Amino acid sequence: MQILFQHYFEYPIWRLIPSLSDHISYLIELREERSKQVFFYFLNDSFHLKKIDIQLDWWIGVEAVVAQNVIFHGFLQQDLPIHSGIKVWDAEKNEWQWENEFLSLVNIEGETIWAKNSLGSTDTLLTVELHTGNRTDQVPKENKTSSPVANIITKDQPYFAEIAFFISQYTPYQPTDYLEYLETPAHIIVSYFVKNKKKYNNYLLVTSSCGDEL
């Protein structure tokens, strides 16, 4: 066994996000809760680490990584986990490719983004190019949906207490610091952490959409 990469970060690693493409790369997300700072590092296929040199607000998240392209999103409201807006960053060039505050990502296929456009009275589905944000001639299908993504909810967000109460209906545990919540048409899935001395135990709760414990 050989170590290919080793690095010690100043702040805790929040997420490690692999590229969706065959091009091996990773985005490393760091968060420092006290000062509400977020940092991103890009690790390419040569294991070269590069800090994304931009000032990003605490209320920003990553939808996906495709090769050297990082797709960011904002939130509809700061106390709601609903994603809004698309911003694409080229980590190799260290520059923004494009952004559109009225689009919300639905899915990614190759270098095509399926997105919802919130302009107007109803959401419309369209496709745009990953690198430019230009619309394509591809005709979206109404049943085109992305794989469900869990929402990360920290203890300072309003929904944390509500989900903690939901957990208490099934288990004797009280979640600590943050949890991950996923709702599908058939299931509710919660991954949560309980402090145990200086470490954390991780638990998973799965119920039906009606609330029956599975």
mmCIF file of C-alpha atoms in Angstrom:
data_model
loop_
_atom_site.group_PDB
_atom_site.id
_atom_site.type_symbol
_atom_site.label_atom_id
_atom_site.label_comp_id
_atom_site.label_asym_id
_atom_site.label_seq_id
_atom_site.Cartn_x
_atom_site.Cartn_y
_atom_site.Cartn_z
ATOM 1 C CA MET A 1 0.000 0.000 0.000
ATOM 2 C CA GLN A 2 1.307 3.428 -0.963
ATOM 3 C CA ILE A 3 0.099 6.849 0.194
ATOM 4 C CA LEU A 4 -0.695 8.940 -2.888
ATOM 5 C CA PHE A 5 -1.763 12.103 -1.095
ATOM 6 C CA GLN A 6 -1.532 13.484 2.433
ATOM 7 C CA HIS A 7 -2.447 16.886 3.769
ATOM 8 C CA TYR A 8 -3.581 18.334 7.111
ATOM 9 C CA PHE A 9 -6.219 21.041 6.893
ATOM 10 C CA GLU A 10 -6.693 23.947 9.272
ATOM 11 C CA TYR A 11 -10.437 23.314 9.678
ATOM 12 C CA PRO A 12 -12.653 20.198 9.762
ATOM 13 C CA ILE A 13 -13.505 18.559 6.451
ATOM 14 C CA TRP A 14 -17.226 18.956 5.872
ATOM 15 C CA ARG A 15 -17.494 16.990 2.613
ATOM 16 C CA LEU A 16 -15.300 15.220 0.057
ATOM 17 C CA ILE A 17 -17.036 15.357 -3.330
ATOM 18 C CA PRO A 18 -15.758 13.173 -6.200
ATOM 19 C CA SER A 19 -16.137 14.114 -9.863
ATOM 20 C CA LEU A 20 -19.094 12.648 -11.752
ATOM 21 C CA SER A 21 -16.959 12.237 -14.888
ATOM 22 C CA ASP A 22 -14.266 9.671 -15.720
ATOM 23 C CA HIS A 23 -11.738 12.420 -14.994
ATOM 24 C CA ILE A 24 -10.604 11.680 -11.416
ATOM 25 C CA SER A 25 -10.813 14.770 -9.214
ATOM 26 C CA TYR A 26 -12.211 15.796 -5.853
ATOM 27 C CA LEU A 27 -13.544 18.900 -4.162
ATOM 28 C CA ILE A 28 -12.820 19.232 -0.445
ATOM 29 C CA GLU A 29 -15.197 21.439 1.542
ATOM 30 C CA LEU A 30 -14.098 22.876 4.893
ATOM 31 C CA ARG A 31 -16.335 24.779 7.304
ATOM 32 C CA GLU A 32 -15.523 26.684 10.480
ATOM 33 C CA GLU A 33 -18.790 27.151 12.357
ATOM 34 C CA ARG A 34 -17.733 29.772 14.917
ATOM 35 C CA SER A 35 -16.691 32.367 12.348
ATOM 36 C CA LYS A 36 -19.098 31.068 9.648
ATOM 37 C CA GLN A 37 -16.338 30.635 7.096
ATOM 38 C CA VAL A 38 -16.283 28.132 4.249
ATOM 39 C CA PHE A 39 -13.268 27.051 2.185
ATOM 40 C CA PHE A 40 -12.918 24.822 -0.865
ATOM 41 C CA TYR A 41 -9.897 22.935 -2.182
ATOM 42 C CA PHE A 42 -9.624 21.138 -5.518
ATOM 43 C CA LEU A 43 -7.588 17.937 -5.867
ATOM 44 C CA ASN A 44 -6.859 16.940 -9.470
ATOM 45 C CA ASP A 45 -5.880 13.567 -10.954
ATOM 46 C CA SER A 46 -2.192 14.324 -10.367
ATOM 47 C CA PHE A 47 -2.975 14.807 -6.666
ATOM 48 C CA HIS A 48 -2.121 18.505 -6.885
ATOM 49 C CA LEU A 49 -4.065 20.458 -4.260
ATOM 50 C CA LYS A 50 -5.311 23.946 -5.108
ATOM 51 C CA LYS A 51 -7.329 26.301 -2.937
ATOM 52 C CA ILE A 52 -10.302 27.879 -4.712
ATOM 53 C CA ASP A 53 -9.306 31.506 -4.415
ATOM 54 C CA ILE A 54 -12.675 33.233 -4.073
ATOM 55 C CA GLN A 55 -14.668 34.698 -1.208
ATOM 56 C CA LEU A 56 -17.752 32.535 -0.744
ATOM 57 C CA ASP A 57 -20.631 33.156 1.616
ATOM 58 C CA TRP A 58 -21.496 30.624 4.348
ATOM 59 C CA TRP A 59 -24.846 30.113 2.612
ATOM 60 C CA ILE A 60 -23.473 28.365 -0.453
ATOM 61 C CA GLY A 61 -23.334 24.701 -1.362
ATOM 62 C CA VAL A 62 -21.969 22.381 -4.021
ATOM 63 C CA GLU A 63 -24.298 20.504 -6.356
ATOM 64 C CA ALA A 64 -21.634 18.451 -8.131
ATOM 65 C CA VAL A 65 -18.115 18.285 -9.548
ATOM 66 C CA VAL A 66 -17.588 17.402 -13.224
ATOM 67 C CA ALA A 67 -13.874 17.086 -14.068
ATOM 68 C CA GLN A 68 -12.458 20.521 -13.103
ATOM 69 C CA ASN A 69 -15.886 22.218 -13.039
ATOM 70 C CA VAL A 70 -17.538 22.886 -9.684
ATOM 71 C CA ILE A 71 -21.285 23.578 -9.728
ATOM 72 C CA PHE A 72 -22.355 25.751 -6.787
ATOM 73 C CA HIS A 73 -25.835 26.648 -5.596
ATOM 74 C CA GLY A 74 -27.379 29.161 -3.234
ATOM 75 C CA PHE A 75 -30.545 28.810 -1.151
ATOM 76 C CA LEU A 76 -34.034 30.154 -1.706
ATOM 77 C CA GLN A 77 -33.988 31.314 1.928
ATOM 78 C CA GLN A 78 -31.297 30.945 4.547
ATOM 79 C CA ASP A 79 -33.532 28.905 6.859
ATOM 80 C CA LEU A 80 -34.810 26.597 4.085
ATOM 81 C CA PRO A 81 -32.812 23.766 2.462
ATOM 82 C CA ILE A 82 -34.238 24.539 -1.008
ATOM 83 C CA HIS A 83 -31.487 25.061 -3.589
ATOM 84 C CA SER A 84 -31.624 28.096 -5.865
ATOM 85 C CA GLY A 85 -29.285 29.425 -8.551
ATOM 86 C CA ILE A 86 -26.364 27.861 -10.435
ATOM 87 C CA LYS A 87 -22.747 29.112 -10.497
ATOM 88 C CA VAL A 88 -20.021 27.162 -12.303
ATOM 89 C CA TRP A 89 -16.351 27.545 -11.345
ATOM 90 C CA ASP A 90 -13.382 26.232 -13.348
ATOM 91 C CA ALA A 91 -10.954 25.022 -10.678
ATOM 92 C CA GLU A 92 -8.009 24.632 -13.078
ATOM 93 C CA LYS A 93 -8.352 28.156 -14.508
ATOM 94 C CA ASN A 94 -9.455 29.467 -11.094
ATOM 95 C CA GLU A 95 -12.269 31.555 -12.559
ATOM 96 C CA TRP A 96 -16.047 31.699 -12.856
ATOM 97 C CA GLN A 97 -17.501 30.192 -16.030
ATOM 98 C CA TRP A 98 -21.052 31.551 -15.660
ATOM 99 C CA GLU A 99 -23.939 31.965 -13.252
ATOM 100 C CA ASN A 100 -27.724 32.185 -13.390
ATOM 101 C CA GLU A 101 -29.722 33.044 -10.272
ATOM 102 C CA PHE A 102 -33.019 31.912 -11.845
ATOM 103 C CA LEU A 103 -31.978 28.300 -12.546
ATOM 104 C CA SER A 104 -32.010 25.339 -10.173
ATOM 105 C CA LEU A 105 -30.151 22.142 -11.018
ATOM 106 C CA VAL A 106 -32.208 19.012 -11.665
ATOM 107 C CA ASN A 107 -29.655 16.615 -13.153
ATOM 108 C CA ILE A 108 -26.357 16.375 -15.047
ATOM 109 C CA GLU A 109 -25.666 14.179 -18.066
ATOM 110 C CA GLY A 110 -22.138 14.426 -19.437
ATOM 111 C CA GLU A 111 -21.635 18.139 -20.122
ATOM 112 C CA THR A 112 -25.350 18.978 -20.163
ATOM 113 C CA ILE A 113 -27.198 20.427 -17.172
ATOM 114 C CA TRP A 114 -30.926 19.846 -16.789
ATOM 115 C CA ALA A 115 -32.356 22.769 -14.865
ATOM 116 C CA LYS A 116 -35.602 24.374 -13.770
ATOM 117 C CA ASN A 117 -36.185 27.993 -14.678
ATOM 118 C CA SER A 118 -38.094 29.838 -11.955
ATOM 119 C CA LEU A 119 -38.931 32.879 -14.105
ATOM 120 C CA GLY A 120 -42.640 33.266 -14.737
ATOM 121 C CA SER A 121 -45.598 31.792 -12.926
ATOM 122 C CA THR A 122 -44.518 28.122 -13.305
ATOM 123 C CA ASP A 123 -41.232 26.236 -13.347
ATOM 124 C CA THR A 124 -40.050 25.180 -16.807
ATOM 125 C CA LEU A 125 -37.484 22.474 -17.531
ATOM 126 C CA LEU A 126 -34.601 23.243 -19.911
ATOM 127 C CA THR A 127 -31.060 22.133 -20.757
ATOM 128 C CA VAL A 128 -27.892 24.258 -20.742
ATOM 129 C CA GLU A 129 -24.231 23.661 -21.562
ATOM 130 C CA LEU A 130 -22.021 23.002 -18.541
ATOM 131 C CA HIS A 131 -19.176 25.273 -19.689
ATOM 132 C CA THR A 132 -21.153 28.264 -20.980
ATOM 133 C CA GLY A 133 -24.645 28.216 -19.491
ATOM 134 C CA ASN A 134 -26.069 28.576 -23.012
ATOM 135 C CA ARG A 135 -29.336 26.817 -23.714
ATOM 136 C CA THR A 136 -29.195 23.708 -25.886
ATOM 137 C CA ASP A 137 -31.695 22.330 -28.415
ATOM 138 C CA GLN A 138 -32.132 19.162 -26.386
ATOM 139 C CA VAL A 139 -35.803 18.664 -25.528
ATOM 140 C CA PRO A 140 -36.240 18.028 -21.779
ATOM 141 C CA LYS A 141 -38.475 15.198 -20.666
ATOM 142 C CA GLU A 142 -40.911 16.001 -17.890
ATOM 143 C CA ASN A 143 -39.976 12.855 -15.969
ATOM 144 C CA LYS A 144 -36.312 13.838 -15.885
ATOM 145 C CA THR A 145 -35.337 13.932 -12.215
ATOM 146 C CA SER A 146 -32.083 13.846 -10.321
ATOM 147 C CA SER A 147 -31.066 11.355 -7.697
ATOM 148 C CA PRO A 148 -32.275 12.659 -4.335
ATOM 149 C CA VAL A 149 -29.623 14.516 -2.335
ATOM 150 C CA ALA A 150 -29.589 14.701 1.463
ATOM 151 C CA ASN A 151 -29.771 18.153 3.043
ATOM 152 C CA ILE A 152 -27.112 18.881 5.666
ATOM 153 C CA ILE A 153 -28.739 20.713 8.577
ATOM 154 C CA THR A 154 -26.689 22.230 11.396
ATOM 155 C CA LYS A 155 -27.853 22.811 14.960
ATOM 156 C CA ASP A 156 -28.234 26.565 14.386
ATOM 157 C CA GLN A 157 -30.831 26.072 11.647
ATOM 158 C CA PRO A 158 -34.557 26.121 12.543
ATOM 159 C CA TYR A 159 -35.276 22.665 11.100
ATOM 160 C CA PHE A 160 -32.683 20.983 13.325
ATOM 161 C CA ALA A 161 -34.919 21.047 16.423
ATOM 162 C CA GLU A 162 -37.911 19.808 14.431
ATOM 163 C CA ILE A 163 -35.996 16.831 13.022
ATOM 164 C CA ALA A 164 -34.395 16.136 16.425
ATOM 165 C CA PHE A 165 -37.931 15.859 17.848
ATOM 166 C CA PHE A 166 -38.831 13.495 14.981
ATOM 167 C CA ILE A 167 -35.830 11.297 15.892
ATOM 168 C CA SER A 168 -36.864 11.283 19.562
ATOM 169 C CA GLN A 169 -40.154 9.600 18.613
ATOM 170 C CA TYR A 170 -38.217 6.477 17.574
ATOM 171 C CA THR A 171 -34.932 6.475 19.509
ATOM 172 C CA PRO A 172 -33.600 7.597 22.923
ATOM 173 C CA TYR A 173 -30.871 9.671 21.245
ATOM 174 C CA GLN A 174 -30.451 13.418 20.885
ATOM 175 C CA PRO A 175 -28.510 14.423 17.741
ATOM 176 C CA THR A 176 -25.484 16.684 18.134
ATOM 177 C CA ASP A 177 -24.166 19.501 15.927
ATOM 178 C CA TYR A 178 -25.549 18.424 12.552
ATOM 179 C CA LEU A 179 -27.547 15.814 10.688
ATOM 180 C CA GLU A 180 -28.401 14.794 7.126
ATOM 181 C CA TYR A 181 -32.052 14.594 6.077
ATOM 182 C CA LEU A 182 -33.465 13.017 2.929
ATOM 183 C CA GLU A 183 -37.109 12.731 1.932
ATOM 184 C CA THR A 184 -38.287 10.632 -1.027
ATOM 185 C CA PRO A 185 -41.852 9.820 -2.140
ATOM 186 C CA ALA A 186 -41.655 6.574 -0.144
ATOM 187 C CA HIS A 187 -39.166 7.147 2.678
ATOM 188 C CA ILE A 188 -37.717 9.542 5.240
ATOM 189 C CA ILE A 189 -34.007 8.929 5.913
ATOM 190 C CA VAL A 190 -32.022 10.676 8.649
ATOM 191 C CA SER A 191 -28.314 10.235 9.352
ATOM 192 C CA TYR A 192 -27.391 11.842 12.666
ATOM 193 C CA PHE A 193 -24.528 12.051 15.127
ATOM 194 C CA VAL A 194 -24.451 11.614 18.903
ATOM 195 C CA LYS A 195 -21.427 12.812 20.855
ATOM 196 C CA ASN A 196 -19.545 10.087 22.722
ATOM 197 C CA LYS A 197 -16.725 11.626 24.773
ATOM 198 C CA LYS A 198 -14.428 13.225 22.167
ATOM 199 C CA LYS A 199 -15.871 11.277 19.256
ATOM 200 C CA TYR A 200 -19.241 10.806 17.586
ATOM 201 C CA ASN A 201 -21.472 7.811 17.016
ATOM 202 C CA ASN A 202 -23.347 7.841 13.711
ATOM 203 C CA TYR A 203 -26.911 6.478 13.497
ATOM 204 C CA LEU A 204 -29.350 6.007 10.639
ATOM 205 C CA LEU A 205 -33.133 6.224 10.978
ATOM 206 C CA VAL A 206 -35.395 5.111 8.121
ATOM 207 C CA THR A 207 -39.181 5.438 8.145
ATOM 208 C CA SER A 208 -41.891 5.241 5.534
ATOM 209 C CA SER A 209 -43.284 8.525 4.241
ATOM 210 C CA CYS A 210 -46.202 7.955 6.637
ATOM 211 C CA GLY A 211 -43.820 7.765 9.595
ATOM 212 C CA ASP A 212 -43.757 3.986 10.160
ATOM 213 C CA GLU A 213 -40.347 2.902 11.423
ATOM 214 C CA LEU A 214 -38.529 0.620 9.013
#
